[in-house]
Coordinates of C-alpha atoms in Angstrom, one line a residue:
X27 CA -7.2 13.9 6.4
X28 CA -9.9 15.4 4.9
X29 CA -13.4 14.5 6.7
X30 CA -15.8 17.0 6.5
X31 CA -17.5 18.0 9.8
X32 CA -21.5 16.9 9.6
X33 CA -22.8 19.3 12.0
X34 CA -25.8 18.2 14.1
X35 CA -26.0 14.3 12.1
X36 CA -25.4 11.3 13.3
X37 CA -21.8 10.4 11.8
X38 CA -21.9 7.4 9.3
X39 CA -19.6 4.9 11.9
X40 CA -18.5 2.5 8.6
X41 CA -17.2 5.6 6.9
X42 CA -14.9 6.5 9.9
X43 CA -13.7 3.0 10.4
X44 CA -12.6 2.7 7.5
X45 CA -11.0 6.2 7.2
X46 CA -9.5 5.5 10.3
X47 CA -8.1 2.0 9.3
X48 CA -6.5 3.1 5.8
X49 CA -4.9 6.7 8.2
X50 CA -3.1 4.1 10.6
X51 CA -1.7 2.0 7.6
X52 CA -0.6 5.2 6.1
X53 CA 1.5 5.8 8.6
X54 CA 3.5 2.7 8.5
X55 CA 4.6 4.2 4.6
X56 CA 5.7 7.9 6.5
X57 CA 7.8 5.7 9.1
X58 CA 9.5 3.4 6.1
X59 CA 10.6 6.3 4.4
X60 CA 12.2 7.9 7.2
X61 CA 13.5 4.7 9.3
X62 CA 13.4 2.0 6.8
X63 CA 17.6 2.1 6.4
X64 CA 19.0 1.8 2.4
X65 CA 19.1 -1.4 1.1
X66 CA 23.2 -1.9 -0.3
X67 CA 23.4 -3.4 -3.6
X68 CA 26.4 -5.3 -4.8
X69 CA 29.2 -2.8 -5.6
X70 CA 27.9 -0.4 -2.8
X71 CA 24.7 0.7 -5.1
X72 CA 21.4 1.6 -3.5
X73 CA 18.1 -0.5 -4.4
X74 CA 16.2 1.7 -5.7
X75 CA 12.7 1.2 -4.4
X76 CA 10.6 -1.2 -2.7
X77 CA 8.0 -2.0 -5.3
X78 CA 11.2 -2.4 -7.7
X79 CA 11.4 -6.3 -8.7
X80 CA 15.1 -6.4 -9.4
X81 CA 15.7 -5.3 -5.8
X82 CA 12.9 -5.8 -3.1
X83 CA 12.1 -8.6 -0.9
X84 CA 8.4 -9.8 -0.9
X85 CA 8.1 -8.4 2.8
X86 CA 9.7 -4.9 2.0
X87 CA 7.2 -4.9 -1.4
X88 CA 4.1 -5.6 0.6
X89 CA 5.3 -3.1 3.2
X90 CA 4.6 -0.4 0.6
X91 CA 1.9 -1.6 -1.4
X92 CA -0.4 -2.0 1.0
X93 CA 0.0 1.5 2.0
X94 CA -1.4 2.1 -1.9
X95 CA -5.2 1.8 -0.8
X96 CA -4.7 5.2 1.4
X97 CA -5.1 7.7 -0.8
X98 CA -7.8 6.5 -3.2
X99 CA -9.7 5.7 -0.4
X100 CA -8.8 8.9 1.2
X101 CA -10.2 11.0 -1.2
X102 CA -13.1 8.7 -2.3
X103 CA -14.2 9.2 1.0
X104 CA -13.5 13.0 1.2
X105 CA -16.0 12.9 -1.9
X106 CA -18.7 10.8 -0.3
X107 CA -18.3 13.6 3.0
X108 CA -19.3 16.5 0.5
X109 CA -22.2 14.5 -0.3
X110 CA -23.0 14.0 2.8
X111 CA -22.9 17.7 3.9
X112 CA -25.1 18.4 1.1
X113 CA -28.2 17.0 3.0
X114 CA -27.0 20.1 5.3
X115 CA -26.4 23.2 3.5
X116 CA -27.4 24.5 0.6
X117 CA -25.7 24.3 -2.9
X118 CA -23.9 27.5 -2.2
X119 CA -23.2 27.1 0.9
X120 CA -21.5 23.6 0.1
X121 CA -19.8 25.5 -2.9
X122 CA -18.8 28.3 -0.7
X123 CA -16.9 25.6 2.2
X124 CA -15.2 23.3 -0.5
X125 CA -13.7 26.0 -2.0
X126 CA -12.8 28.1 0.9
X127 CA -11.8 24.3 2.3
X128 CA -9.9 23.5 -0.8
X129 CA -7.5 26.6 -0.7
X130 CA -6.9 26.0 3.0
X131 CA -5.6 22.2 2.4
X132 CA -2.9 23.9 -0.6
X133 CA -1.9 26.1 2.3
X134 CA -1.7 23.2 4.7
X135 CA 0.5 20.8 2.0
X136 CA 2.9 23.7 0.9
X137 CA 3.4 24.6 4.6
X138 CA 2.6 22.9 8.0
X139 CA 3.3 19.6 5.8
X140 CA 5.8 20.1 3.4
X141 CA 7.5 21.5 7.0
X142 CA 6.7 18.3 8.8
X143 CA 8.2 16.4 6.0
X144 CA 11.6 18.3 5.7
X145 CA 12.1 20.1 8.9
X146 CA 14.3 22.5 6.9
X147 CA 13.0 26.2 8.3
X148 CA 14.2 27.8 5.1
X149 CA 11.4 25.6 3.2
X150 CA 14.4 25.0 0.2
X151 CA 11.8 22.0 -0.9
X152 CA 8.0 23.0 -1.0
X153 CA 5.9 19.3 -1.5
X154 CA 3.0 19.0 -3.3
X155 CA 1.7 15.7 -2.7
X156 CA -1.8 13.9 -1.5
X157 CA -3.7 17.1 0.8
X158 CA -3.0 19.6 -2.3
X159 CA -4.2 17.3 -4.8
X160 CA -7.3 17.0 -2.7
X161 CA -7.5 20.6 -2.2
X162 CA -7.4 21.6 -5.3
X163 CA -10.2 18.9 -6.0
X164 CA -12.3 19.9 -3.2
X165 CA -12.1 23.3 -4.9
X166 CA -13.1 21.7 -8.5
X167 CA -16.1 19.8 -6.5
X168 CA -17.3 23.5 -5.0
X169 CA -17.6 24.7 -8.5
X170 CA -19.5 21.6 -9.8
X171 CA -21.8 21.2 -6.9
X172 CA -24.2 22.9 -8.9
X173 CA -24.6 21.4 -11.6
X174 CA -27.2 17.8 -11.7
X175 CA -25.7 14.9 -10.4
X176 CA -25.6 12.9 -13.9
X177 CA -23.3 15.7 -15.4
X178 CA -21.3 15.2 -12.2
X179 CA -21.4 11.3 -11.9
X180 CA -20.0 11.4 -16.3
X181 CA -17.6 14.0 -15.4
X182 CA -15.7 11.2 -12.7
X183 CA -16.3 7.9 -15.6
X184 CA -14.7 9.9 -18.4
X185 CA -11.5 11.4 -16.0
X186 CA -11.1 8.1 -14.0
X187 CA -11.8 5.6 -16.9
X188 CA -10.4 7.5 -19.7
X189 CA -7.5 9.8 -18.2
X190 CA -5.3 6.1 -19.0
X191 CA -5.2 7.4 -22.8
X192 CA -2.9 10.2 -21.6
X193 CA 0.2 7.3 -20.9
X194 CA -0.2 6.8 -25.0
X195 CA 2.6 8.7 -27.1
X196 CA 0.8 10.0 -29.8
X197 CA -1.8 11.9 -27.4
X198 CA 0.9 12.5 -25.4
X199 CA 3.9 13.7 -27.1
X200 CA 2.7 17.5 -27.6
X201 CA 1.3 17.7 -24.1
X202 CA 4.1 16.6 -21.9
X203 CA 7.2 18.5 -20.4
X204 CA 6.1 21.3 -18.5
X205 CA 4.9 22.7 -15.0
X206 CA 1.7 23.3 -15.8
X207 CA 1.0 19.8 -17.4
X208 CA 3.1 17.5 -14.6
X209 CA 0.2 19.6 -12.2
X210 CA -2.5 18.6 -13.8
X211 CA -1.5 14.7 -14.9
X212 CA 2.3 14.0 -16.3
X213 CA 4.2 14.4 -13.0
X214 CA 6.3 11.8 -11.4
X215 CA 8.2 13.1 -8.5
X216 CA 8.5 15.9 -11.0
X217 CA 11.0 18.8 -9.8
X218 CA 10.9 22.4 -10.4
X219 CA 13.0 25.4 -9.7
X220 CA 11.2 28.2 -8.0
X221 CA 14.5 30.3 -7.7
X222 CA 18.1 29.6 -7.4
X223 CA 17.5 28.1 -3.9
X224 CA 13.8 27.5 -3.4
X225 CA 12.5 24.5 -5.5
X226 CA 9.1 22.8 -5.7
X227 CA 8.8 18.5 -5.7
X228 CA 4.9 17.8 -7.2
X229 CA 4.5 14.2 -6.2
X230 CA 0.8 14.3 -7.0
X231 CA -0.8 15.3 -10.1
X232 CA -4.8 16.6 -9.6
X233 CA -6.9 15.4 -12.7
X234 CA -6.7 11.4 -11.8
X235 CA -7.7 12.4 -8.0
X236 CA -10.1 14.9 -9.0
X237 CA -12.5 12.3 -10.8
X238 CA -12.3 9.8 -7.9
X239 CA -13.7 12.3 -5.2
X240 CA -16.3 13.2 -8.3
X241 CA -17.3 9.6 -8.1
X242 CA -17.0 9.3 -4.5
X243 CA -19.7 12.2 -4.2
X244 CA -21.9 10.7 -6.0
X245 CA -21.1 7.6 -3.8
X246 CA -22.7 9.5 -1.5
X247 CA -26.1 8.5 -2.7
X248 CA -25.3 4.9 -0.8
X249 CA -25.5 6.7 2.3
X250 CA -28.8 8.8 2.3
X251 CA -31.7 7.8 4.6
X252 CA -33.7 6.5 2.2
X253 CA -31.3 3.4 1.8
X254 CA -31.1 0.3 4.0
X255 CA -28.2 -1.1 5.4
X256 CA -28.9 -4.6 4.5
X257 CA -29.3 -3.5 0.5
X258 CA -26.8 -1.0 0.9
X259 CA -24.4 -3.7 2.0
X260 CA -25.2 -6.1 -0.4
X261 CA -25.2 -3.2 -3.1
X262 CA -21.5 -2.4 -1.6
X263 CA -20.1 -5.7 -1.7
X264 CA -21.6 -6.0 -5.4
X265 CA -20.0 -2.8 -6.8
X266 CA -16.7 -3.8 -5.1
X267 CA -16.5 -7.6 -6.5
X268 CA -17.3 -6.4 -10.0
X269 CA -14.3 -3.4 -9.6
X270 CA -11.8 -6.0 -8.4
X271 CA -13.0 -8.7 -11.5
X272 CA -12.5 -5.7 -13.9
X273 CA -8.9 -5.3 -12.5
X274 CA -8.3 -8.7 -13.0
X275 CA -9.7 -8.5 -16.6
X276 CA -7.8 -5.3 -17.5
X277 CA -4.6 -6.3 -15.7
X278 CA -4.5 -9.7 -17.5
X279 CA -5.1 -8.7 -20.9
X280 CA -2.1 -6.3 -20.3
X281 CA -3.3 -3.6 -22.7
X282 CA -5.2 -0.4 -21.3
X283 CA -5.4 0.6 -17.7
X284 CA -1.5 0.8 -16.6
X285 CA 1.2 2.3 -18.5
X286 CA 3.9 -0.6 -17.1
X287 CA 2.7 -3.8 -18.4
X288 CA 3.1 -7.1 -16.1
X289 CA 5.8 -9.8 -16.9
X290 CA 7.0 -13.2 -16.1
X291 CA 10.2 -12.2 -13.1
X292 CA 12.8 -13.9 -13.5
X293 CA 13.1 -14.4 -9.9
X294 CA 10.6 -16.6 -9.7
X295 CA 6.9 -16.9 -9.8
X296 CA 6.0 -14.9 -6.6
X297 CA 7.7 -11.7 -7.7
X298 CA 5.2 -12.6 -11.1
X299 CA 2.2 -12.3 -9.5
X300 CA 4.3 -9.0 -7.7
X301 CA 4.8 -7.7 -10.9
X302 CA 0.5 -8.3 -11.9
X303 CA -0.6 -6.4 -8.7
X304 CA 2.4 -3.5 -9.0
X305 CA -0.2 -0.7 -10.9
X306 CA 0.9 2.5 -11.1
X307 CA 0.0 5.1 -8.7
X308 CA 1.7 8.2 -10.3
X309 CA -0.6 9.2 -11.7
X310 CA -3.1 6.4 -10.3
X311 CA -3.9 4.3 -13.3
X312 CA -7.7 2.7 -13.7
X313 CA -6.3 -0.6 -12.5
X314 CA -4.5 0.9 -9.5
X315 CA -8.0 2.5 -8.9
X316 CA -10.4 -0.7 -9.3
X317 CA -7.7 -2.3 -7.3
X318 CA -8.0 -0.1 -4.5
X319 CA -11.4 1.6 -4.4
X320 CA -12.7 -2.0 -5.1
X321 CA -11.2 -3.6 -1.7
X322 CA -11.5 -0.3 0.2
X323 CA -15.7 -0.9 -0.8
X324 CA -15.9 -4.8 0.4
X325 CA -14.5 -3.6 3.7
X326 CA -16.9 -0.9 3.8
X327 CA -20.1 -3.7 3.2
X328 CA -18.6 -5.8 6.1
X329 CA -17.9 -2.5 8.6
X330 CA -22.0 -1.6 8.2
X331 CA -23.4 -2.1 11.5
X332 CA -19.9 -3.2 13.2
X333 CA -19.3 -1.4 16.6
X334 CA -16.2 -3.4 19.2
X335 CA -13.2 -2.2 20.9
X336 CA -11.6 -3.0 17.8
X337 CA -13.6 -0.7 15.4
X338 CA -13.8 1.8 17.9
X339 CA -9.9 1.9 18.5
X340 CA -9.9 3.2 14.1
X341 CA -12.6 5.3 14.3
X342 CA -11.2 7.6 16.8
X343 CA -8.7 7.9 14.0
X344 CA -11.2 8.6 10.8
X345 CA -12.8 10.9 13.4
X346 CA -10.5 13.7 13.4
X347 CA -8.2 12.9 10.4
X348 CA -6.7 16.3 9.7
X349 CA -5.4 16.2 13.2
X350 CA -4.0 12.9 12.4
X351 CA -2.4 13.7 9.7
X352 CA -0.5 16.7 10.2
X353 CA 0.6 15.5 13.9
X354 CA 1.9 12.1 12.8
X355 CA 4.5 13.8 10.5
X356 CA 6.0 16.1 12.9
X357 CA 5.9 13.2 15.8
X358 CA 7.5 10.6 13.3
X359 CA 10.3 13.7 11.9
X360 CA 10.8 13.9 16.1
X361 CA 11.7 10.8 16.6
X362 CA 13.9 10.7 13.9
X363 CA 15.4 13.7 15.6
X364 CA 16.0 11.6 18.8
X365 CA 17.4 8.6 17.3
X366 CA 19.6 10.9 15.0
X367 CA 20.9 12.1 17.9
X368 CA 21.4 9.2 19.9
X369 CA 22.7 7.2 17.1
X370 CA 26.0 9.5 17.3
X371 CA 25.7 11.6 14.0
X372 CA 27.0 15.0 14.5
X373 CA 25.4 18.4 13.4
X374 CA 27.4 19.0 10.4
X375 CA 24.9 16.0 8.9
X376 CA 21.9 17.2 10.0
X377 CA 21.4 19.0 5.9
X378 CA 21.9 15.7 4.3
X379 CA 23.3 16.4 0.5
X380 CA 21.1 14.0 -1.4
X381 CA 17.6 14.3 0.4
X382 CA 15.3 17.1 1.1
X383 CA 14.5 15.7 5.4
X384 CA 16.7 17.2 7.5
X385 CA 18.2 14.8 10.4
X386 CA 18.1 11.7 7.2
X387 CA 21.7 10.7 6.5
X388 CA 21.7 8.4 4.0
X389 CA 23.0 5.5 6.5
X390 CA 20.2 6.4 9.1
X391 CA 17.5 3.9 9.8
X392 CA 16.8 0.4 11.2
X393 CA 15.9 -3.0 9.1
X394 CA 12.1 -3.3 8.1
X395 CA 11.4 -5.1 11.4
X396 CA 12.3 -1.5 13.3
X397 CA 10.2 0.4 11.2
X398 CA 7.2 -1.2 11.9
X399 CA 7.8 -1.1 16.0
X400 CA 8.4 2.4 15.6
X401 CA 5.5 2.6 13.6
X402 CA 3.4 0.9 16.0
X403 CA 4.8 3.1 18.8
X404 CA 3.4 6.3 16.4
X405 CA 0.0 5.2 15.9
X406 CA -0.2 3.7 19.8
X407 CA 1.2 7.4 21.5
X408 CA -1.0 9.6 18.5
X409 CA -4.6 7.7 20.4
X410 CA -4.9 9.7 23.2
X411 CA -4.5 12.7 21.5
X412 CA -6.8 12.3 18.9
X413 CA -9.3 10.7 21.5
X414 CA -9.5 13.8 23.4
X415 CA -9.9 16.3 20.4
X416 CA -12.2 14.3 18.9
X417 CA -14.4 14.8 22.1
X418 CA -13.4 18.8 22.0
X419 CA -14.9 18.0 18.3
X420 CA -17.9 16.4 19.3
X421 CA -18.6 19.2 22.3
X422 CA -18.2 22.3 20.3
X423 CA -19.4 24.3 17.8
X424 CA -16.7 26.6 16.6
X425 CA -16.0 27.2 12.6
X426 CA -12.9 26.3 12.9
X427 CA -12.9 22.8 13.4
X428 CA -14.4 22.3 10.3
X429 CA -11.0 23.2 8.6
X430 CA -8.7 20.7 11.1

């Protein structure tokens, strides 16, 4: 989703494993929020959510959260690429293509996404959600490139370890309410009218994201020349054990690092330790990001070195993300095309009333075992596609393929 071509080096195979691995889970999430059919409540009232405690199953929760580790690894990763490419260019050249990159993924979301996502050719709904937030990060990165690495490295502790004290009400209370401010940190599946027909849905806010691809430049360092792989592993599996423990620490004591505390359920003690592990990903809270970062780096320390049929099958994937990304949207929207079709609705319900994807009635979809058939059936007919760019990517030279 958002590698950055290293032209000429050797690409780090770890890095596109893993890229590759969180990309394929994403996609079960994209399938479960257009198959995964509405859960009826007693009364006829829809359960709101599958992370919500009063409602979900254990299966349908886990079915989302795992998907939570994408992004944050996503653009942790898209962080440790500009570092990468920095052992390539020069400063201004590296500013010059983040920038120039940046604006082109705000394009990308408001457009060939947000079109994926609705199918609606009058683009009613424009979606701002994980490619602008890294755009507009990337572009932040171009602009800080320049300065030392220290400034750089404190600039991604304060946002990611301190952006938390924004959730309290007396920071908050004078900085909340507006388009500008749900951009930058406050937004929630925020909604705003563009005109009296056009509005736009900002998913993600930047800041949060913004310092974790800070910090995953500097991640970068990891990866130079200069460091082994045994004591990069060892360093790896270190950093990540210590991020988990200092979830656990902050999660238990209940105070700073997600705005919704834990609590005893009173369903039972499994949907407890449900409630301990739900963090909050709008905006991602510090826990959510220990949490997440913090697993995503223990698999990285066991992928060093790892090359099968297994690994290899993922990092075709993490190879050419961007092409991943935007073509598993409009295959997934397709096939809920065919099944809306064969499924009997007419086209008077293609525009459904309460939702911004067209051919999603409200009563579409199959139970969660369906959604993860059709899911596998996604990633399994996306391979051969992405295997044979990524071998146009690997035999050519053009400028373009830097930007997909």
């Amino acid at each position: 989703m958002a590698e950055i071509t290293l032209p000429g080096r050797t690409r780090i195979n770890s890095i596109d494993i893993l890229r590759g691995l969180v990309m394929v889970i994403m996609a079960l999430d994209h399938v479960r929020d257009f198959f995964h059919k509405v859960v009826l409540l007693g009364g006829g009232q829809a359960a709101t959510g599958p992370t919500d405690l009063d409602t979900t199953t254990p299966a349908l929760f886990f079915t989302r959260w795992i998907t939570h580790f994408c992004a944050p690894v996503f653009v942790f990763l898209a962080g440790t690429s500009a570092w990468l490419m920095s052992s390539r260019r020069t400063k201004g050249e590296l500013s010059s293509f983040l920038v120039k990159r940046g604006l082109w993924l705000v394009v990308v979301e408001a457009v060939i996404i947000t079109f994926g996502w609705t199918y609606n050719p009058f683009f009613n709904v424009i979606i701002l959600q994980v490619i602008w937030a890294i755009g507009v990060s990337m572009i932040i990165l171009g602009l800080l490139v320049r300065l030392p690495f220290n400034v750089i490295f404190i600039i991604g502790l304060v946002i990611v370890f301190g952006h938390n004290l924004l959730d309290y009400p007396g920071i908050n209370k004078n900085l909340k309410g507006g388009l500008l401010s749900d951009l930058l940190y406050f937004s929630n599946f925020s909604v705003y009218p563009l005109d009296s027909k056009h509005i736009i849905f900002i998913v993600y806010s930047f800041i949060p994201w913004t310092g974790v691809m800070l910090l995953g430049y500097c991640f970068g360092k990891f990866f130079t020349s200069f460091t082994e792989s045994s004591t990069r592993r060892k360093s790896l599996l270190r950093l990540g054990f210590f991020l988990l423990l200092l979830f656990i620490v902050l999660r238990f004591i209940n105070g700073y690092g997600d705005p919704v505390q834990w609590s005893q359920q009173p369903r039972g003690s499994v949907f407890t330790f449900l409630s301990f592990i739900n963090v909050n990903k709008y905006p991602p809270s510090l826990d959510f990001l220990c949490l997440t970062i913090g697993v995503g780096m223990i698999v990285l320390s066991f992928l060093e070195g790892v090359q099968n049929k297994f690994t290899g099958f993922f990092r075709i994937y993490g190879r050419v993300p961007m092409f991943y990304y935007i073509l598993h949207f409009y295959l997934i929207h397709l096939l809920v095309v065919i099944v809306f079709f064969f499924s009997g609705y007419s086209t008077s319900e293609i525009r459904p009333q309460y939702t911004p994807f067209f051919f999603r009635p409200s009563d579409f979809g199959f139970p969660l075992w369906g959604v993860y058939i059709v899911w596998i059936v996604v990633v399994l007919l996306l391979y051969p596609l992405c295997k044979k760019y990524d071998r146009y990517k690997s035999t050519h030279k053009k400028w373009w393929l830097s930007y997909i």
